[in-house]
Amino acid sequence: MKKYDYLIVGSGFFGSVFANLATKAGKKCLVIEKRSHVGGNAYSEEKNGIMVHVYGAHIFHTSNEKVWSYINQFGEFNNFVNCPIAKYKGEVYNLPFNMNTFSKMWKDVITPQEAKDKIASQRKGVTEIKNLEQQAISLVGVDIYEKLIKGYTEKQWGCSCTDLPAFIIKRLPLRFVYDNNYFNDKYQGIPAKGYTKIFENMLEGIDQKYNSNYFDDREYYDNLATKVVYTGAIDEFFDYCYGMLSYRSLRFEESILDEDNFQGVAVVNYTEKEIPYTRIIEHKHFTFNKCKGTIITKEYPLTWTKGSEPYYPINDDKNNAIYEKYADLASKNPNVLFGGRLANYKYYDMDKIIETAFEMARKEFGPDII
Ligand code: FAD
Ligand code: UDP
């Protein structure tokens, strides 16, 4: 008889939601986490009275009623709406691409039809869509591509837009209305008391161990529980037997400033290639905080090497093929359940991760668990 029903490796959204639902189903869980804190990349920390998003801006958004009501059990969300600004060589534009962007970019564009005509006149050279550059020009025309997409994307991914898959840019909304909301979802907000509090509430009463890497003593951990829920990198789990998957990493540079309002908005994207960071976030604006002083974080894209943080999977054909081989191995391992963005090698927003944790819980504990 093992001490736990589930050993959960990783305390991000996937691991924490699964642990919460398993406990609700009467199962005994242990969550182990290699970092010193809960919450994965959504972790937040209070500094100088300001809630800081330690691993980059995390804005919660969903259209899924179940996800929204579930997450609200663990803490109240405010009504923050993300309306980022793009800065290009001293010019500022609204994001996502909408009528405010178009009318500022083109002085002769005011109506949606004028914007559509302008874009159509700028996409003439594009006859097929095989890469991000062709996709972007076809969606928004050459001017927006050159000023707001090319430099940002090439910094972000460390390669040319002609070598990137088209789907990356399709994550962004494109609208022919005057609306700067970055997301299309029904619900959006930031936890009023920070994400960390949400995780602490979700894991209340559940055994947790921090600074504990599963691979430091795999055999010991496996012997503790009947099943393992693994939310780390899938290639590491299988000892890189099919080779290493590639990621893009980031470096965050935080500064405490002796001024009250540095940029007037939570997120400013720097879209020219010459500036080495992609965005600056000013944390106090996420919670409408009027305190003295401010904290900003610059986000620098970084080449990923073994040992650095794997933030974004590189879902090109080569890496997807390697991942499929690992996924096949994973499916033959009935006592290990793989979940989350690293085990699935896919970029997921928080709400989608919660949905996948719900699905796994339903498979394990029946359809009524959530
Ligand atoms: P993670 O949060 O990465 O958690 C996995 C955990 O497992 C980590 O804590 C890790 O330390 C731990 N772990 C890994 N290996 C081991 C091991 N061997 N032993 C022990 N522990 C281990 N989503 C949104 O919805 N809105 C946003 O605005 C948003 N912004 C983002 C901005 C950035 C810069 C990034 C990188 C992501 C953003 N996301 C956003 C996505 C969001 O971070 C993810 O959806 C979410 O964190 C995924 O949860 P997860 O549990 O799968 O993974
Ligand atoms: N993007 C861009 N300019 C911007 C913002 C985004 O070209 O000002 C592109 C870029 O290729 C990026 C993709 O759109 O990788 C998706 O942007 P999103 O904001 O969703 O990126 P994330 O916040 O997930 O890093």
Coordinates of C-alpha atoms and ligand atoms in Angstrom, one line a residue:
M1 CA 0.0 0.0 0.0
K2 CA 1.6 3.3 -1.1
K3 CA 1.4 6.4 1.0
Y4 CA -0.2 8.5 -1.8
D5 CA -2.7 7.9 -4.6
Y6 CA -1.0 10.6 -6.8
L7 CA 2.4 12.1 -6.9
I8 CA 2.0 15.4 -8.8
V9 CA 5.2 16.7 -10.4
G10 CA 4.9 20.5 -10.8
S11 CA 2.7 23.1 -9.0
G12 CA 1.6 25.2 -12.0
F13 CA -2.0 25.4 -13.1
F14 CA -2.1 21.8 -14.4
G15 CA -0.7 20.2 -11.3
S16 CA -2.5 22.4 -8.9
V17 CA -6.0 22.0 -10.5
F18 CA -5.5 18.2 -10.8
A19 CA -4.4 18.0 -7.2
N20 CA -7.4 20.0 -6.1
L21 CA -9.9 17.8 -8.0
A22 CA -8.2 14.6 -6.9
T23 CA -8.5 15.6 -3.3
K24 CA -12.1 16.5 -3.9
A25 CA -12.5 12.9 -5.2
G26 CA -11.1 11.6 -1.9
K27 CA -7.6 10.8 -3.2
K28 CA -4.4 11.5 -1.3
C29 CA -1.9 13.6 -3.2
L30 CA 1.7 14.9 -2.8
V31 CA 2.7 17.9 -5.0
I32 CA 6.5 18.2 -5.6
E33 CA 7.9 21.3 -7.2
K34 CA 11.5 22.0 -8.1
R35 CA 11.2 25.8 -7.7
S36 CA 11.0 27.3 -4.2
H37 CA 7.4 28.4 -4.8
V38 CA 4.0 27.4 -6.0
G39 CA 2.3 28.4 -9.2
G40 CA 4.6 27.7 -12.1
N41 CA 5.0 30.7 -14.4
A42 CA 1.8 32.3 -13.1
Y43 CA 3.5 32.9 -9.7
S44 CA 3.2 36.5 -8.3
E45 CA 4.9 38.2 -5.4
E46 CA 4.1 41.3 -3.5
K47 CA 6.9 44.0 -3.4
N48 CA 6.6 47.5 -2.1
G49 CA 2.8 47.1 -2.0
I50 CA 2.7 46.1 -5.7
M51 CA 1.8 42.6 -7.0
V52 CA 4.6 41.6 -9.3
H53 CA 4.1 39.0 -12.1
V54 CA 7.5 37.3 -11.6
Y55 CA 7.5 35.3 -15.0
G56 CA 5.9 38.0 -17.2
A57 CA 2.5 39.4 -17.6
H58 CA -0.3 36.9 -16.8
I59 CA -3.8 38.0 -17.8
F60 CA -6.5 35.5 -17.1
H61 CA -9.1 35.3 -19.9
T62 CA -11.7 32.6 -20.8
S63 CA -15.0 32.1 -22.4
N64 CA -15.5 28.8 -20.5
E65 CA -18.1 29.3 -17.8
K66 CA -16.9 26.3 -15.8
V67 CA -13.3 27.4 -15.8
W68 CA -14.4 30.9 -14.7
S69 CA -16.6 29.8 -11.9
Y70 CA -14.1 27.2 -10.8
I71 CA -11.2 29.6 -10.6
N72 CA -13.3 32.3 -8.8
Q73 CA -13.8 29.9 -5.9
F74 CA -10.2 30.5 -4.9
G75 CA -10.0 34.3 -5.0
E76 CA -11.7 37.3 -6.5
F77 CA -10.7 38.7 -9.9
N78 CA -10.7 42.4 -10.8
N79 CA -12.0 43.8 -14.1
F80 CA -8.7 44.5 -15.8
V81 CA -8.8 44.5 -19.6
N82 CA -5.6 44.2 -21.5
C83 CA -5.1 47.1 -24.0
P84 CA -1.4 47.1 -24.8
I85 CA 0.5 49.8 -26.7
A86 CA 3.0 49.1 -29.5
K87 CA 6.0 51.5 -29.7
Y88 CA 7.9 51.8 -33.0
K89 CA 10.7 54.4 -33.3
G90 CA 8.8 57.0 -31.3
E91 CA 5.4 56.3 -32.8
V92 CA 2.7 54.6 -30.6
Y93 CA -0.1 52.4 -31.8
N94 CA -3.0 50.5 -30.2
L95 CA -3.0 46.7 -30.2
P96 CA -4.4 44.3 -31.1
F97 CA -4.8 45.4 -34.8
N98 CA -8.0 47.3 -34.9
M99 CA -9.5 50.5 -36.3
N100 CA -7.5 52.6 -33.8
T101 CA -4.3 51.0 -35.2
F102 CA -5.4 51.4 -38.8
S103 CA -6.5 55.1 -38.5
K104 CA -3.3 56.0 -36.8
M105 CA -1.1 54.1 -39.3
W106 CA -2.9 55.5 -42.4
K107 CA -4.1 59.1 -42.2
D108 CA -6.7 58.5 -45.0
V109 CA -8.4 55.6 -43.2
I110 CA -11.3 56.2 -40.9
T111 CA -14.0 53.6 -41.8
P112 CA -13.7 49.8 -41.8
Q113 CA -14.2 49.7 -45.6
E114 CA -11.3 52.1 -46.0
A115 CA -9.1 49.9 -43.8
K116 CA -10.0 46.8 -45.7
D117 CA -9.3 48.5 -49.0
K118 CA -5.9 49.7 -47.8
I119 CA -4.9 46.3 -46.5
A120 CA -6.1 44.7 -49.8
S121 CA -3.9 47.1 -51.8
Q122 CA -0.9 46.1 -49.6
R123 CA -1.3 42.4 -49.9
K124 CA -1.0 42.2 -53.7
G125 CA 2.4 40.4 -53.7
V126 CA 1.2 37.6 -51.5
T127 CA -0.3 34.7 -53.4
E128 CA 0.3 31.8 -51.0
I129 CA 0.6 31.5 -47.2
K130 CA 3.4 29.3 -46.2
N131 CA 5.1 31.3 -43.5
L132 CA 4.5 34.0 -40.9
E133 CA 5.5 36.9 -43.2
Q134 CA 3.0 35.9 -45.9
Q135 CA 0.3 35.4 -43.3
A136 CA 0.9 38.8 -41.6
I137 CA 1.0 40.8 -44.9
S138 CA -2.1 39.0 -46.0
L139 CA -4.0 39.9 -42.8
V140 CA -2.8 43.5 -42.2
G141 CA -0.7 44.7 -45.1
V142 CA 2.9 45.7 -45.5
D143 CA 3.0 48.8 -43.3
I144 CA 1.8 47.1 -40.2
Y145 CA 3.9 44.1 -40.9
E146 CA 7.1 46.2 -41.2
K147 CA 6.4 48.4 -38.2
L148 CA 4.6 46.3 -35.7
I149 CA 5.2 42.6 -36.5
K150 CA 8.6 42.0 -38.2
G151 CA 11.0 43.3 -35.6
Y152 CA 9.0 42.1 -32.6
T153 CA 8.5 38.6 -34.0
E154 CA 12.2 38.2 -35.2
K155 CA 13.4 39.2 -31.7
Q156 CA 10.8 37.0 -30.0
W157 CA 11.7 33.9 -32.0
G158 CA 15.3 34.5 -32.9
C159 CA 14.8 33.8 -36.6
S160 CA 13.3 35.4 -39.8
C161 CA 9.5 35.7 -40.2
T162 CA 9.9 33.7 -43.5
D163 CA 11.1 30.7 -41.4
L164 CA 8.3 30.8 -38.9
P165 CA 4.9 29.0 -39.1
A166 CA 1.9 31.2 -40.0
F167 CA -0.2 30.1 -37.0
I168 CA 1.8 32.1 -34.5
I169 CA 0.4 35.4 -35.7
K170 CA -3.2 34.1 -35.8
R171 CA -3.2 34.1 -32.0
L172 CA -3.8 37.9 -32.2
P173 CA -7.3 39.3 -32.8
L174 CA -7.8 41.4 -36.0
R175 CA -10.9 43.6 -35.9
F176 CA -12.5 46.2 -38.0
V177 CA -14.0 48.0 -35.0
Y178 CA -12.5 50.6 -32.6
D179 CA -11.8 48.2 -29.8
N180 CA -8.4 47.8 -28.1
N181 CA -9.2 44.7 -25.9
Y182 CA -6.4 42.3 -26.6
F183 CA -8.6 39.3 -26.0
N184 CA -12.0 38.1 -27.5
D185 CA -13.0 36.2 -24.4
K186 CA -16.2 36.7 -22.3
Y187 CA -14.3 36.9 -19.0
Q188 CA -11.0 38.6 -18.2
G189 CA -9.2 39.8 -15.1
I190 CA -6.4 39.6 -12.6
P191 CA -6.6 38.0 -9.2
A192 CA -7.1 40.9 -6.8
K193 CA -4.8 39.4 -4.2
G194 CA -2.4 37.8 -6.7
Y195 CA -2.1 34.4 -8.4
T196 CA -0.1 32.9 -5.6
K197 CA -3.1 33.3 -3.2
I198 CA -5.2 31.4 -5.7
F199 CA -2.7 28.5 -5.8
E200 CA -2.4 28.4 -2.0
N201 CA -6.2 28.2 -1.7
M202 CA -6.4 25.5 -4.4
L203 CA -3.8 23.4 -2.6
E204 CA -5.0 23.9 1.0
G205 CA -4.7 20.7 3.0
I206 CA -2.6 19.0 0.3
D207 CA 1.0 17.8 1.0
Q208 CA 3.5 19.9 -0.8
K209 CA 7.3 19.8 -1.1
Y210 CA 9.3 22.7 -2.7
N211 CA 12.9 22.7 -4.0
S212 CA 12.3 19.1 -4.9
N213 CA 13.2 17.9 -8.4
Y214 CA 11.6 14.6 -9.4
F215 CA 14.7 13.6 -11.3
D216 CA 16.9 14.0 -8.2
D217 CA 15.4 10.8 -6.8
R218 CA 13.0 9.3 -9.2
E219 CA 12.8 5.9 -7.7
Y220 CA 12.0 7.2 -4.3
Y221 CA 9.3 9.5 -5.6
D222 CA 7.8 6.7 -7.8
N223 CA 7.5 4.5 -4.8
L224 CA 5.5 7.0 -2.8
A225 CA 2.4 6.9 -5.0
T226 CA 0.2 4.6 -7.1
K227 CA 0.2 7.1 -10.1
V228 CA 2.4 10.0 -11.2
V229 CA 1.0 13.1 -12.8
Y230 CA 3.9 14.7 -14.6
T231 CA 3.8 18.3 -15.8
G232 CA 7.5 18.8 -16.6
A233 CA 9.3 18.6 -20.0
I234 CA 8.4 15.3 -21.8
D235 CA 11.8 14.8 -23.4
E236 CA 13.5 15.0 -19.9
F237 CA 11.1 12.3 -18.6
F238 CA 12.3 9.9 -21.3
D239 CA 15.9 10.8 -20.8
Y240 CA 16.0 12.5 -24.2
C241 CA 16.0 9.1 -25.9
Y242 CA 14.6 10.6 -29.2
G243 CA 16.7 13.8 -28.9
M244 CA 16.1 17.2 -27.3
L245 CA 13.1 19.3 -28.0
S246 CA 13.8 23.0 -28.7
Y247 CA 12.3 26.0 -26.8
R248 CA 12.6 29.7 -26.7
S249 CA 13.6 31.2 -23.4
L250 CA 13.3 34.6 -21.7
R251 CA 15.1 36.8 -19.3
F252 CA 13.2 39.2 -17.0
E253 CA 14.9 42.4 -15.8
E254 CA 13.0 44.0 -12.9
S255 CA 13.5 47.6 -11.7
I256 CA 12.0 49.5 -8.8
L257 CA 11.5 53.1 -9.9
D258 CA 11.2 56.3 -7.9
E259 CA 8.3 57.6 -10.0
D260 CA 4.6 56.9 -9.7
N261 CA 3.6 56.2 -13.3
F262 CA 6.3 55.1 -15.8
Q263 CA 4.3 54.2 -18.9
G264 CA 0.6 54.8 -18.2
V265 CA -0.4 51.3 -19.1
A266 CA 0.4 47.7 -18.0
V267 CA 2.0 46.5 -21.2
V268 CA 4.1 48.3 -23.9
N269 CA 5.5 46.2 -26.8
Y270 CA 8.7 47.5 -28.4
T271 CA 8.4 46.4 -32.0
E272 CA 11.6 47.6 -33.6
K273 CA 14.5 45.1 -33.8
E274 CA 17.2 47.4 -32.5
I275 CA 15.7 47.4 -29.0
P276 CA 16.7 44.1 -27.4
Y277 CA 13.6 43.6 -25.2
T278 CA 10.1 42.8 -26.6
R279 CA 8.0 44.4 -23.9
I280 CA 8.0 46.4 -20.6
I281 CA 5.3 45.7 -18.1
E282 CA 4.4 48.1 -15.3
H283 CA 2.9 45.9 -12.6
K284 CA 0.8 48.4 -10.7
H285 CA -1.5 48.9 -13.6
F286 CA -2.8 45.3 -13.5
T287 CA -4.5 46.1 -10.2
F288 CA -5.2 49.9 -10.6
N289 CA -2.8 50.5 -7.8
K290 CA -2.3 54.2 -6.9
C291 CA 0.7 53.7 -4.5
K292 CA 3.9 55.7 -4.5
G293 CA 6.7 54.4 -6.7
T294 CA 6.5 51.7 -9.4
I295 CA 8.0 48.4 -10.6
I296 CA 8.7 47.6 -14.2
T297 CA 10.0 44.4 -15.9
K298 CA 11.7 44.3 -19.2
E299 CA 11.3 41.0 -21.1
Y300 CA 14.3 39.9 -23.2
P301 CA 13.9 36.9 -25.6
L302 CA 16.8 34.4 -25.1
T303 CA 18.2 31.4 -26.9
W304 CA 17.3 28.3 -24.9
T305 CA 20.0 26.0 -23.8
K306 CA 19.7 22.9 -21.6
G307 CA 19.2 24.1 -18.0
S308 CA 17.6 27.4 -18.9
E309 CA 13.8 27.9 -18.5
P310 CA 11.8 26.4 -21.4
Y311 CA 9.1 29.1 -21.9
Y312 CA 7.9 28.6 -25.4
P313 CA 7.9 25.3 -27.4
I314 CA 9.1 25.7 -31.0
N315 CA 6.3 23.9 -32.7
D316 CA 7.9 23.5 -36.2
D317 CA 7.7 20.2 -38.2
K318 CA 11.0 18.9 -36.8
N319 CA 10.2 19.3 -33.2
N320 CA 6.6 18.2 -33.6
A321 CA 7.8 15.0 -35.1
I322 CA 10.1 14.4 -32.1
Y323 CA 7.3 15.2 -29.7
E324 CA 5.0 12.7 -31.4
K325 CA 7.5 9.9 -30.7
Y326 CA 7.6 10.9 -27.0
A327 CA 3.8 11.1 -26.9
D328 CA 3.6 7.6 -28.2
L329 CA 5.9 6.4 -25.5
A330 CA 3.8 8.3 -22.9
S331 CA 0.6 6.6 -24.1
K332 CA 2.2 3.2 -23.2
N333 CA 2.8 4.3 -19.6
P334 CA -0.6 3.8 -17.8
N335 CA 0.7 4.8 -14.4
V336 CA 2.0 8.1 -15.5
L337 CA -0.4 10.8 -16.6
F338 CA 1.2 13.7 -18.7
G339 CA -0.3 17.1 -18.6
G340 CA 0.4 20.8 -19.0
R341 CA 2.3 22.9 -21.5
L342 CA 5.7 21.2 -21.1
A343 CA 4.5 17.6 -21.1
N344 CA 2.2 18.3 -24.1
Y345 CA 4.9 20.5 -25.8
K346 CA 2.2 23.1 -26.7
Y347 CA 1.7 26.8 -25.9
Y348 CA -1.5 26.9 -23.9
D349 CA -3.1 29.9 -22.1
M350 CA -4.0 29.3 -18.4
D351 CA -7.7 28.7 -19.1
K352 CA -6.8 26.0 -21.7
I353 CA -4.5 24.3 -19.2
I354 CA -7.3 24.3 -16.6
E355 CA -9.7 22.7 -19.2
T356 CA -7.2 20.0 -19.9
A357 CA -6.7 19.3 -16.2
F358 CA -10.6 19.0 -15.9
E359 CA -10.5 16.5 -18.8
M360 CA -7.9 14.4 -17.1
A361 CA -9.8 14.6 -13.8
R362 CA -13.0 13.4 -15.5
K363 CA -11.2 10.4 -17.0
E364 CA -9.7 9.5 -13.6
F365 CA -12.7 10.3 -11.3
G366 CA -15.8 10.3 -13.5
P367 CA -17.7 12.9 -15.4
D368 CA -19.3 14.5 -12.3
I369 CA -16.0 15.6 -10.7
I370 CA -16.3 19.0 -12.4
Ligands
FAD1 P1 4.0 25.7 -15.6 O1 3.3 26.9 -15.1 O2 5.2 25.8 -16.4 O3 4.2 24.7 -14.4 C1 5.0 23.6 -14.4 C2 5.7 23.4 -13.1 O4 6.4 22.2 -13.0 C3 6.8 24.5 -12.9 O5 6.5 25.2 -11.7 C4 8.1 23.7 -12.9 O6 9.0 24.3 -12.0 C5 7.6 22.4 -12.4 N1 8.5 21.3 -12.8 C6 9.0 21.0 -14.0 N2 9.8 19.9 -14.0 C7 9.8 19.5 -12.7 C8 10.6 18.5 -12.0 N3 11.4 17.6 -12.7 N4 10.4 18.3 -10.7 C9 9.6 19.2 -10.0 N5 8.9 20.2 -10.6 C10 9.0 20.4 -11.9 N6 -1.4 32.5 -20.2 C11 -2.5 33.2 -20.1 O7 -3.6 32.7 -20.0 N7 -2.5 34.6 -20.1 C12 -1.3 35.3 -20.2 O8 -1.3 36.5 -20.2 C13 -0.1 34.5 -20.2 N8 1.1 35.2 -20.3 C14 2.2 34.4 -20.4 C15 3.4 35.1 -20.5 C16 4.6 34.4 -20.5 C17 5.9 35.2 -20.6 C18 4.6 33.0 -20.5 C19 5.9 32.2 -20.6 C20 3.4 32.3 -20.5 C21 2.2 33.0 -20.4 N9 0.9 32.4 -20.3 C22 -0.2 33.1 -20.2 C23 0.9 30.9 -20.3 C24 0.8 30.3 -18.8 O9 2.0 30.6 -18.2 C25 0.6 28.8 -18.9 O10 -0.6 28.5 -19.5 C26 0.6 28.1 -17.6 O11 1.6 28.5 -16.7 C27 0.8 26.6 -17.8 O12 0.7 25.9 -16.6 P2 1.4 24.5 -16.5 O13 1.0 23.9 -15.2 O14 1.2 23.7 -17.7 O15 3.0 24.8 -16.5
UDP2 N1 3.2 39.9 -32.2 C1 3.8 41.0 -33.0 N2 3.8 42.2 -32.5 C2 3.3 42.5 -31.3 C3 2.7 41.5 -30.5 C4 2.7 40.2 -31.0 O1 4.3 40.7 -34.1 O2 3.3 43.7 -30.9 C5 3.3 38.6 -32.8 C6 4.5 37.8 -32.4 O3 4.9 37.0 -33.5 C7 4.1 37.0 -31.2 C8 2.7 36.6 -31.7 O4 2.2 37.8 -32.3 O5 4.9 35.8 -31.1 C9 1.7 36.2 -30.5 O6 1.6 37.3 -29.6 P1 1.2 37.2 -28.1 O7 1.0 38.5 -27.6 O8 0.0 36.2 -28.1 O9 2.5 36.5 -27.5 P2 2.7 36.0 -26.0 O10 2.1 37.0 -25.1 O11 2.1 34.7 -25.9 O12 4.2 36.0 -26.0

